[in-house]
Coordinates of C-alpha atoms in Angstrom, one line a residue:
Chain A
X1 CA 0.0 0.0 0.0
X2 CA 1.5 3.3 -1.0
X3 CA 1.1 6.4 1.2
X4 CA 0.5 10.1 0.7
X5 CA 2.5 13.1 1.9
X6 CA 1.1 12.7 5.5
X7 CA 1.8 9.0 5.6
X8 CA -1.8 7.9 5.0
X9 CA -2.9 5.2 2.6
X10 CA -3.4 6.5 -0.9
X11 CA -6.9 6.3 -2.2
X12 CA -7.4 3.7 -4.8
X13 CA -10.6 4.6 -6.6
X14 CA -11.0 1.3 -8.4
X15 CA -12.7 -2.0 -7.4
X16 CA -10.8 -5.1 -6.4
X17 CA -11.9 -7.4 -9.3
X18 CA -10.1 -10.4 -7.9
X19 CA -11.5 -10.4 -4.4
X20 CA -12.7 -14.1 -4.2
X21 CA -16.1 -13.5 -2.8
X22 CA -16.9 -10.5 -5.1
X23 CA -15.6 -12.0 -8.4
X24 CA -19.1 -13.1 -9.6
X25 CA -20.5 -9.7 -8.9
X26 CA -17.9 -7.8 -11.0
X27 CA -18.2 -10.4 -13.8
X28 CA -22.0 -9.9 -14.0
X29 CA -21.5 -6.2 -14.0
X30 CA -19.4 -6.6 -17.1
X31 CA -22.5 -8.2 -18.7
X32 CA -24.7 -5.3 -17.4
X33 CA -26.4 -7.5 -14.8
X34 CA -26.8 -6.4 -11.2
X35 CA -26.5 -9.5 -9.0
X36 CA -26.4 -10.5 -5.3
X37 CA -26.0 -13.6 -3.2
X38 CA -29.3 -15.1 -2.0
X39 CA -29.2 -17.5 0.9
X40 CA -30.3 -21.0 0.0
X41 CA -31.5 -21.5 3.6
X42 CA -33.3 -18.3 4.7
X43 CA -33.7 -17.0 1.2
X44 CA -32.6 -13.5 2.1
X45 CA -30.2 -11.3 0.1
X46 CA -26.8 -11.3 1.7
X47 CA -26.1 -7.6 1.0
X48 CA -22.8 -6.1 0.1
X49 CA -19.9 -6.6 0.1
X50 CA -20.3 -10.3 -0.9
X51 CA -19.2 -12.8 1.8
X52 CA -18.8 -16.5 2.3
X53 CA -21.6 -17.1 4.9
X54 CA -25.1 -15.6 5.1
X55 CA -25.1 -12.6 7.4
X56 CA -28.7 -13.3 8.5
X57 CA -28.5 -17.1 9.4
X58 CA -24.8 -18.0 8.8
X59 CA -25.7 -20.7 6.2
X60 CA -22.9 -21.2 3.6
X61 CA -25.0 -22.3 0.6
X62 CA -26.2 -19.5 -1.6
X63 CA -26.9 -18.7 -5.2
X64 CA -26.1 -15.6 -7.3
X65 CA -29.4 -14.0 -8.5
X66 CA -30.0 -11.2 -10.9
X67 CA -31.8 -8.3 -9.3
X68 CA -34.4 -6.0 -10.8
X69 CA -32.0 -3.1 -10.6
X70 CA -34.8 -1.0 -8.9
X71 CA -34.0 0.8 -5.7
X72 CA -34.7 3.8 -3.5
X73 CA -32.3 6.6 -2.4
X74 CA -31.7 6.2 1.4
X75 CA -29.4 9.2 1.6
X76 CA -27.6 11.5 -0.8
X77 CA -24.6 13.9 -0.6
X78 CA -22.6 16.0 -3.0
X79 CA -18.8 16.1 -3.0
X80 CA -17.6 19.6 -3.4
X81 CA -14.0 18.6 -2.7
X82 CA -11.9 16.1 -4.6
X83 CA -9.9 13.5 -2.7
X84 CA -8.7 11.8 -5.8
X85 CA -7.2 13.2 -9.0
X86 CA -9.8 11.5 -11.2
X87 CA -12.5 13.5 -9.6
X88 CA -10.9 17.0 -9.8
X89 CA -13.0 18.0 -12.8
X90 CA -16.2 16.2 -11.6
X91 CA -17.0 18.2 -8.5
X92 CA -19.7 18.8 -7.4
X93 CA -20.9 15.2 -7.9
X94 CA -23.5 13.1 -6.2
X95 CA -22.9 10.0 -4.1
X96 CA -25.9 8.1 -2.9
X97 CA -26.8 5.1 -0.7
X98 CA -29.3 3.2 -2.7
X99 CA -31.4 0.5 -1.0
X100 CA -32.2 -2.2 -3.6
X101 CA -35.7 -3.5 -3.9
X102 CA -34.8 -7.1 -3.1
X103 CA -32.4 -6.2 -0.2
X104 CA -28.9 -4.9 0.1
X105 CA -27.5 -1.4 -0.3
X106 CA -24.8 0.1 -2.5
X107 CA -22.7 3.2 -2.3
X108 CA -23.2 4.5 -5.8
X109 CA -23.9 7.6 -8.0
X110 CA -27.2 8.8 -9.2
X111 CA -26.5 10.2 -12.7
X112 CA -28.5 11.7 -15.4
X113 CA -29.6 14.7 -13.3
X114 CA -27.9 17.4 -11.3
X115 CA -26.7 16.6 -7.7
X116 CA -29.3 18.9 -6.2
X117 CA -32.1 17.0 -8.1
X118 CA -31.3 13.8 -6.2
X119 CA -33.8 13.5 -3.4
X120 CA -34.0 11.0 -0.6
X121 CA -36.8 8.5 -1.2
X122 CA -36.8 8.9 -5.0
X123 CA -37.0 5.7 -7.0
X124 CA -34.0 4.9 -9.1
X125 CA -32.9 2.1 -11.6
X126 CA -29.5 0.7 -12.4
X127 CA -27.4 1.8 -15.4
X128 CA -24.0 0.4 -16.1
X129 CA -20.9 2.5 -16.8
X130 CA -18.1 0.7 -18.7
X131 CA -14.5 1.4 -18.0
X132 CA -11.6 -0.3 -19.8
X133 CA -11.1 -2.9 -17.0
X134 CA -14.4 -3.0 -15.1
X135 CA -18.0 -1.9 -15.1
X136 CA -19.7 0.0 -12.3
X137 CA -23.4 -0.1 -11.5
X138 CA -24.8 3.4 -11.1
X139 CA -28.4 4.6 -11.0
X140 CA -30.7 7.1 -12.7
X141 CA -34.1 8.5 -11.7
X142 CA -37.0 6.3 -12.8
X143 CA -38.9 8.3 -15.4
Chain B
X1 CA -24.3 -8.4 36.5
X2 CA -21.6 -7.3 39.1
X3 CA -21.9 -3.5 39.3
X4 CA -18.5 -1.9 39.1
X5 CA -20.0 1.6 39.5
X6 CA -17.7 3.8 41.7
X7 CA -15.2 1.0 42.4
X8 CA -12.6 2.3 39.9
X9 CA -11.1 5.7 39.4
X10 CA -9.0 7.8 37.1
X11 CA -6.2 9.1 39.2
X12 CA -3.9 10.7 36.6
X13 CA -4.2 12.5 33.3
X14 CA -1.7 13.6 30.7
X15 CA -2.1 15.8 27.6
X16 CA 0.6 16.8 25.2
X17 CA 0.7 20.1 23.3
X18 CA -1.6 19.6 20.3
X19 CA -1.9 20.9 16.7
X20 CA 1.1 20.8 14.5
X21 CA 4.0 18.8 16.1
X22 CA 6.7 18.5 13.4
X23 CA 9.1 17.8 16.3
X24 CA 7.2 14.6 17.2
X25 CA 6.6 11.0 16.0
X26 CA 3.8 8.6 16.8
X27 CA 6.1 6.9 19.3
X28 CA 7.3 10.2 20.9
X29 CA 3.7 11.5 21.3
X30 CA 2.6 8.3 23.1
X31 CA 5.6 8.5 25.4
X32 CA 5.1 12.2 26.1
X33 CA 1.4 11.5 27.0
X34 CA 2.4 8.6 29.3
X35 CA 5.1 10.8 31.0
X36 CA 2.6 13.6 31.6
X37 CA 0.1 11.2 33.0
X38 CA 2.5 9.5 35.4
X39 CA 3.8 12.9 36.5
X40 CA 0.3 14.1 37.2
X41 CA -0.4 10.9 39.3
X42 CA 3.0 11.2 41.0
X43 CA 3.7 7.6 40.2
X44 CA 6.8 5.8 38.8
X45 CA 6.7 3.7 35.6
X46 CA 7.7 0.7 37.7
X47 CA 4.5 1.0 39.7
X48 CA 2.3 0.7 36.6
X49 CA 1.4 -2.9 35.7
X50 CA -0.8 -2.5 32.6
X51 CA -0.9 -0.6 29.4
X52 CA -3.7 -0.1 26.8
X53 CA -3.3 1.9 23.7
X54 CA -4.7 2.6 20.2
X55 CA -3.6 0.7 17.2
X56 CA -1.7 3.3 15.2
X57 CA -2.5 3.6 11.5
X58 CA 0.8 2.2 10.5
X59 CA 1.8 -1.5 10.2
X60 CA 5.2 -1.0 11.9
X61 CA 3.2 -0.6 15.2
X62 CA 1.9 -4.2 15.5
X63 CA 1.4 -5.4 19.1
X64 CA 1.9 -1.8 19.9
X65 CA 0.8 -1.9 23.5
X66 CA 3.6 -4.3 24.4
X67 CA 6.2 -2.3 22.4
X68 CA 5.1 0.9 24.0
X69 CA 5.0 -0.5 27.5
X70 CA 8.6 -1.5 27.2
X71 CA 9.6 1.8 25.6
X72 CA 8.1 3.4 28.7
X73 CA 9.8 1.1 31.2
X74 CA 6.6 -0.7 32.1
X75 CA 6.5 -4.5 32.6
X76 CA 2.9 -5.2 31.9
X77 CA 0.8 -8.0 33.4
X78 CA -2.0 -6.8 31.0
X79 CA -1.6 -5.1 27.6
X80 CA -3.3 -4.8 24.3
X81 CA -4.0 -2.3 21.6
X82 CA -7.6 -1.5 20.6
X83 CA -8.9 -0.5 17.2
X84 CA -12.4 0.9 17.6
X85 CA -11.6 4.2 15.9
X86 CA -12.9 7.1 17.9
X87 CA -14.5 4.8 20.5
X88 CA -11.0 3.5 21.4
X89 CA -10.1 5.9 24.2
X90 CA -13.3 5.1 26.2
X91 CA -13.0 1.4 25.4
X92 CA -9.5 1.4 26.9
X93 CA -10.8 2.8 30.2
X94 CA -13.6 0.2 30.2
X95 CA -11.2 -2.7 29.5
X96 CA -8.8 -1.3 32.2
X97 CA -11.7 -1.5 34.7
X98 CA -12.5 -5.0 33.7
X99 CA -8.8 -6.2 33.9
X100 CA -8.4 -4.7 37.4
X101 CA -11.7 -6.0 38.5
X102 CA -10.7 -9.6 37.7
X103 CA -7.3 -9.1 39.3
X104 CA -5.1 -9.2 36.2
X105 CA -3.5 -5.8 37.0
X106 CA -3.8 -3.0 39.5
X107 CA -2.8 0.2 37.8
X108 CA -3.2 0.6 34.1
X109 CA -2.2 3.5 31.8
X110 CA -4.5 4.1 28.8
X111 CA -2.8 6.2 26.2
X112 CA -3.8 7.4 22.8
X113 CA -1.7 9.6 20.4
X114 CA -1.7 10.2 16.7
X115 CA 0.1 12.2 14.1
X116 CA -2.3 13.4 11.4
X117 CA -1.4 17.0 10.9
X118 CA 2.3 16.8 10.0
X119 CA 4.2 14.0 8.3
X120 CA 5.1 11.0 10.5
X121 CA 8.6 9.9 9.6
X122 CA 8.1 6.6 11.3
X123 CA 8.9 3.8 8.8
X124 CA 6.2 1.3 7.7
X125 CA 3.0 1.3 5.7
X126 CA -0.3 2.7 6.5
X127 CA -3.2 0.4 7.3
X128 CA -6.8 1.1 6.2
X129 CA -10.3 0.9 7.7
X130 CA -11.5 -1.8 5.4
X131 CA -14.3 -2.0 2.7
X132 CA -13.1 1.3 1.1
X133 CA -13.1 -0.6 -2.2
X134 CA -16.9 -0.8 -2.0
X135 CA -17.0 3.0 -1.7
X136 CA -14.1 4.6 -3.6
X137 CA -15.0 3.4 -7.1
X138 CA -18.0 5.7 -6.9
X139 CA -16.0 8.7 -5.6
X140 CA -16.8 8.2 -1.9
X141 CA -13.5 8.8 -0.1
X142 CA -13.9 10.6 3.2
X143 CA -15.2 10.4 6.7
X144 CA -16.9 13.7 5.8
X145 CA -18.9 11.8 3.2
X146 CA -20.2 9.1 5.6
X147 CA -21.2 11.8 8.1
X148 CA -22.8 13.9 5.3
X149 CA -25.0 10.9 4.6
X150 CA -26.2 11.0 8.2
X151 CA -26.7 14.8 8.1
X152 CA -28.6 14.6 4.9
X153 CA -30.9 11.9 6.2
X154 CA -31.4 13.7 9.5
X155 CA -32.4 16.8 7.6
X156 CA -34.8 14.8 5.5
X157 CA -36.4 13.0 8.5
X158 CA -36.5 15.8 11.0
X159 CA -36.1 19.1 9.2
X160 CA -32.7 19.8 10.7
X161 CA -30.8 22.7 9.0
X162 CA -27.2 23.6 8.4
X163 CA -27.8 26.6 10.7
X164 CA -28.7 24.2 13.5
X165 CA -25.4 22.3 13.1
X166 CA -23.7 25.7 13.2
X167 CA -24.8 26.2 16.8
X168 CA -22.6 23.3 17.8
X169 CA -19.6 24.6 15.8
X170 CA -20.0 28.1 17.3
X171 CA -20.3 27.0 20.9
X172 CA -17.5 24.6 20.7
X173 CA -15.2 27.3 19.2
X174 CA -16.1 29.6 22.0
X175 CA -14.9 26.9 24.5
X176 CA -11.7 26.4 22.5
X177 CA -11.1 30.2 22.6
X178 CA -10.9 29.8 26.4
X179 CA -8.5 26.8 26.3
X180 CA -4.8 27.5 26.1
X181 CA -4.1 24.1 24.5
X182 CA -6.5 24.4 21.6
X183 CA -5.6 24.7 18.0
X184 CA -8.5 27.0 16.7
X185 CA -9.2 29.8 19.2
X186 CA -10.7 32.6 17.1
X187 CA -14.5 32.8 17.8
X188 CA -16.8 32.2 14.8
X189 CA -20.3 33.4 14.0
X190 CA -23.2 31.9 12.2
X191 CA -22.2 33.9 9.1
X192 CA -18.7 32.4 9.3
X193 CA -20.2 28.9 9.4
X194 CA -22.6 29.6 6.5
X195 CA -19.9 31.2 4.4
X196 CA -17.4 28.4 5.0
X197 CA -16.9 26.3 1.9
X198 CA -18.9 23.2 1.2
X199 CA -16.9 20.1 1.7
X200 CA -19.4 17.3 1.2
X201 CA -22.9 18.8 1.1
X202 CA -24.6 19.3 3.4
X203 CA -21.5 19.6 5.6
X204 CA -19.3 22.7 5.4
X205 CA -15.7 23.2 6.4
X206 CA -16.8 24.5 9.9
X207 CA -18.8 21.3 10.4
X208 CA -15.6 19.3 10.2
X209 CA -13.0 18.5 12.9
X210 CA -9.3 19.2 12.7
X211 CA -6.4 16.9 11.7
X212 CA -4.1 17.0 14.6
X213 CA -0.9 15.8 16.2
X214 CA -0.9 15.0 19.9
X215 CA -1.6 12.6 22.6
X216 CA -3.3 12.0 25.9
X217 CA -3.4 9.4 28.7
X218 CA -5.3 8.5 31.8
X219 CA -4.3 6.2 34.7
X220 CA -7.0 3.8 36.1
X221 CA -6.9 2.1 39.4
X222 CA -9.2 0.9 42.2
X223 CA -11.1 3.4 44.4
X224 CA -9.2 1.9 47.4
X225 CA -5.8 2.6 45.8
X226 CA -7.0 6.0 44.5
X227 CA -6.8 7.5 48.0
X228 CA -3.0 7.1 47.8
X229 CA -2.7 9.5 44.8
X230 CA -2.3 13.3 45.3
X231 CA -4.9 14.5 42.9
X232 CA -8.7 14.3 43.5
X233 CA -9.8 10.9 42.0
X234 CA -12.6 10.8 39.5
X235 CA -14.9 7.7 39.7
X236 CA -16.0 5.6 36.8
X237 CA -19.8 5.3 37.4
X238 CA -21.1 3.8 34.2
X239 CA -20.0 2.3 30.9
X240 CA -21.5 1.0 27.7
X241 CA -20.8 0.1 24.1
X242 CA -22.8 -0.7 21.0
X243 CA -21.7 -1.2 17.4
X244 CA -24.9 -1.5 15.4
X245 CA -23.2 -1.8 12.0
X246 CA -19.8 -1.8 10.3
X247 CA -20.1 0.1 7.1
X248 CA -22.6 2.4 5.4
X249 CA -23.8 -0.7 3.5
X250 CA -25.2 -2.5 6.5
X251 CA -26.3 0.4 8.7
X252 CA -30.0 -0.2 9.7
X253 CA -30.3 3.6 10.1
X254 CA -28.0 6.6 10.1
X255 CA -30.1 8.8 12.4
X256 CA -30.0 6.6 15.5
X257 CA -26.5 5.2 16.3
X258 CA -24.8 3.0 18.9
X259 CA -25.1 5.8 21.4
X260 CA -28.7 4.8 22.3
X261 CA -28.0 1.3 23.6
X262 CA -24.5 2.3 24.8
X263 CA -25.9 5.1 27.0
X264 CA -28.8 3.1 28.2
X265 CA -26.3 0.6 29.6
X266 CA -24.1 3.3 31.2
X267 CA -27.2 5.0 32.8
X268 CA -28.4 1.7 34.2
X269 CA -25.0 0.9 35.6
X270 CA -24.6 4.3 37.2
X271 CA -28.2 4.6 38.4
X272 CA -28.2 8.1 36.8
X273 CA -30.0 9.6 33.8
X274 CA -29.5 12.5 31.4
X275 CA -30.9 15.0 33.8
X276 CA -28.1 14.2 36.3
X277 CA -25.3 15.3 33.9
X278 CA -23.6 18.6 34.6
X279 CA -21.8 18.5 31.3
X280 CA -21.3 16.3 28.2
X281 CA -18.1 15.7 26.3
X282 CA -19.7 14.3 23.1
X283 CA -17.6 13.0 20.2
X284 CA -17.6 15.7 17.5
X285 CA -15.7 14.5 14.4
X286 CA -18.5 16.4 12.7
X287 CA -21.2 18.6 14.1
X288 CA -23.9 16.1 13.1
X289 CA -22.2 13.4 15.2
X290 CA -22.8 15.5 18.4
X291 CA -26.4 16.4 17.4
X292 CA -27.3 12.7 16.9
X293 CA -25.5 11.6 20.0
X294 CA -27.3 14.2 22.2
X295 CA -30.6 12.7 21.0
X296 CA -29.4 9.1 21.4
X297 CA -28.3 9.9 24.9
X298 CA -31.8 11.1 25.8
X299 CA -31.0 14.8 26.4
X300 CA -33.9 15.5 24.0
X301 CA -36.2 13.4 21.8
X302 CA -35.1 12.0 18.5
X303 CA -35.3 14.8 15.9
X304 CA -35.3 17.6 18.5
X305 CA -31.6 18.1 18.7
X306 CA -31.9 21.1 16.4
X307 CA -33.9 22.9 19.1
X308 CA -31.9 21.5 22.0
X309 CA -28.6 23.1 20.8
X310 CA -30.0 26.6 20.6
X311 CA -30.2 29.5 23.0
X312 CA -26.9 28.9 24.8
X313 CA -28.0 25.6 26.3
X314 CA -24.8 23.8 25.3
X315 CA -22.4 26.7 26.1
X316 CA -20.6 26.9 29.5
X317 CA -23.1 28.6 31.8
X318 CA -26.0 26.8 30.0
X319 CA -28.0 23.8 31.0
X320 CA -25.6 21.2 29.4
X321 CA -22.2 22.6 28.5
X322 CA -21.0 20.5 25.5
X323 CA -17.3 19.9 24.8
X324 CA -15.9 22.4 27.2
X325 CA -12.4 22.0 25.8
X326 CA -13.2 22.8 22.2
X327 CA -13.6 19.2 21.1
X328 CA -12.4 17.7 17.9
X329 CA -13.9 20.6 16.0
X330 CA -11.6 23.3 17.5
X331 CA -9.2 21.9 20.1
X332 CA -7.7 18.9 18.4
X333 CA -8.7 15.5 17.0
X334 CA -7.2 12.8 19.0
X335 CA -10.1 10.4 18.6
X336 CA -11.7 11.7 21.8
X337 CA -8.9 11.0 24.2
X338 CA -9.1 14.6 25.3
X339 CA -12.8 14.4 25.9
X340 CA -11.9 12.0 28.8
X341 CA -9.1 14.1 30.2
X342 CA -11.3 17.2 30.0
X343 CA -14.1 15.5 31.8
X344 CA -11.6 14.5 34.6
X345 CA -10.4 18.1 34.8
X346 CA -13.9 19.5 35.1
X347 CA -14.7 17.0 37.9
X348 CA -11.4 17.8 39.7
X349 CA -12.8 21.3 39.9
X350 CA -9.6 23.4 39.7
X351 CA -7.8 22.1 36.7
X352 CA -9.0 24.3 33.8
X353 CA -9.0 28.1 33.1
X354 CA -11.5 29.5 35.5
X355 CA -13.8 30.9 32.8
X356 CA -14.0 27.3 31.3
X357 CA -15.0 25.6 34.6
X358 CA -18.5 24.2 34.8
X359 CA -19.9 25.4 38.1
X360 CA -20.5 22.6 40.7
X361 CA -19.5 19.8 38.2
X362 CA -20.3 16.5 39.9
X363 CA -21.2 14.1 37.1
X364 CA -20.5 14.2 33.4
X365 CA -21.0 11.9 30.4
X366 CA -18.4 11.2 27.7
X367 CA -18.9 9.6 24.3
X368 CA -16.7 8.0 21.7
X369 CA -17.7 7.2 18.1
X370 CA -15.7 5.5 15.4
X371 CA -15.6 4.2 11.8
X372 CA -18.5 4.8 9.4
X373 CA -20.7 6.0 12.3
X374 CA -20.3 2.4 13.4
X375 CA -18.6 2.1 16.8
X376 CA -19.8 3.7 20.0
X377 CA -18.7 3.8 23.7
X378 CA -19.9 5.7 26.7
X379 CA -18.4 6.7 30.1
X380 CA -20.2 8.3 33.0
X381 CA -17.7 9.9 35.4
X382 CA -18.3 11.5 38.8
X383 CA -16.4 13.5 41.4
X384 CA -15.6 11.6 44.6

């Protein structure tokens, strides 16, 4: 881990595509599918980040299911300061906590509208943004 | 449950000069705080038999409590480093009480220091909180962001406004202006707060705490042994913890935090309630943190924090003086270690600048808060 001028960990800004538990998630994103683990025992969605045992009932068996991509904004903020060079020309930008319809929450961006137009409680749907090495799920207001 | 209320005391405190300390290292700040604490308690290092400390954010400090104990000439029967973010300093005191109560040690120094304002030349690599890779790809990088989510949600649910958060920043700065060992001492106004630049909306610069160098320590022992120490002992009356989530992704809510259950346990242990508190040293990494904790601690109903903090109630001379040292917002950010030392000073009764002393301070509550609004610890302290 590299460090900044004050000795703190530098900020990475990219997902870890090879994290074993999360590999299927990132592979599905590449195909523009939003997926999550569903417990084979209690049938609940694990939530994120992906993990090896169900956080509700501790069962190990699970399946990856494709979600509807629908969700609701739990909270929203706007970054007016950049902590990473890649965001210097993007401020101010929205970051939202989106609660997914089937369960689980993502830190993500609501795009397709100005930051001040993102409102808590608004319904949103997934859109995928492709980068050279990975694909990120983001959300847009439901029309 | 065996009640430890009143059986253990803080008999020594130490604080280093805070702010920018280019002269210091992580190691030297810890040692400086220990020395100040042992001097205050008039005790030799050879008489201390336990040490608790924070896990520094650098991988060269593994098993740091043991390393630090031996750097300080302490041969510990009990030692460990804790990593509960801003709940760590209180959790150290709690663990010290438990260790002494079961007979594993008699006299434990709890020390916390960090170097976040100027470069730390200590070799090694920084360690991280964890799960940032589920936040950073979407541009979420900072503690300010996590707390802005809580502020945004609190505003949505209860109509709290930025101007309400400003009350906390203004009052806290006023207290810092009276504290010789505070970093930011120039009083601020509502206008200053509203004109300060937006960092992560809805939080402005003056809603955010400082980045500081410094350290602090407290010495914990039994009430029986406390009589042998020269300074007025301060009793530990109640303690609690609660950690209701780890990350923003699994938080059941961001408007009620661990402080609710943590304070309920501490109140129950002490037999006291919010109305008994003469002051509150409430973790203030951001203004919103204090507002939510005041509600969670039962000083007002959920959602009424915005009214509670107005009209001088939280300023010295008011009903519940809040962060009488200037807090993390204006004194220094040492993860709340100085919230504890300040509470002890207020309860000693003659240890702060006279204009900063809370009149007839007998009982006070202290909170710690860490991670993504995840960890929480509470102490209730009382004069003996």
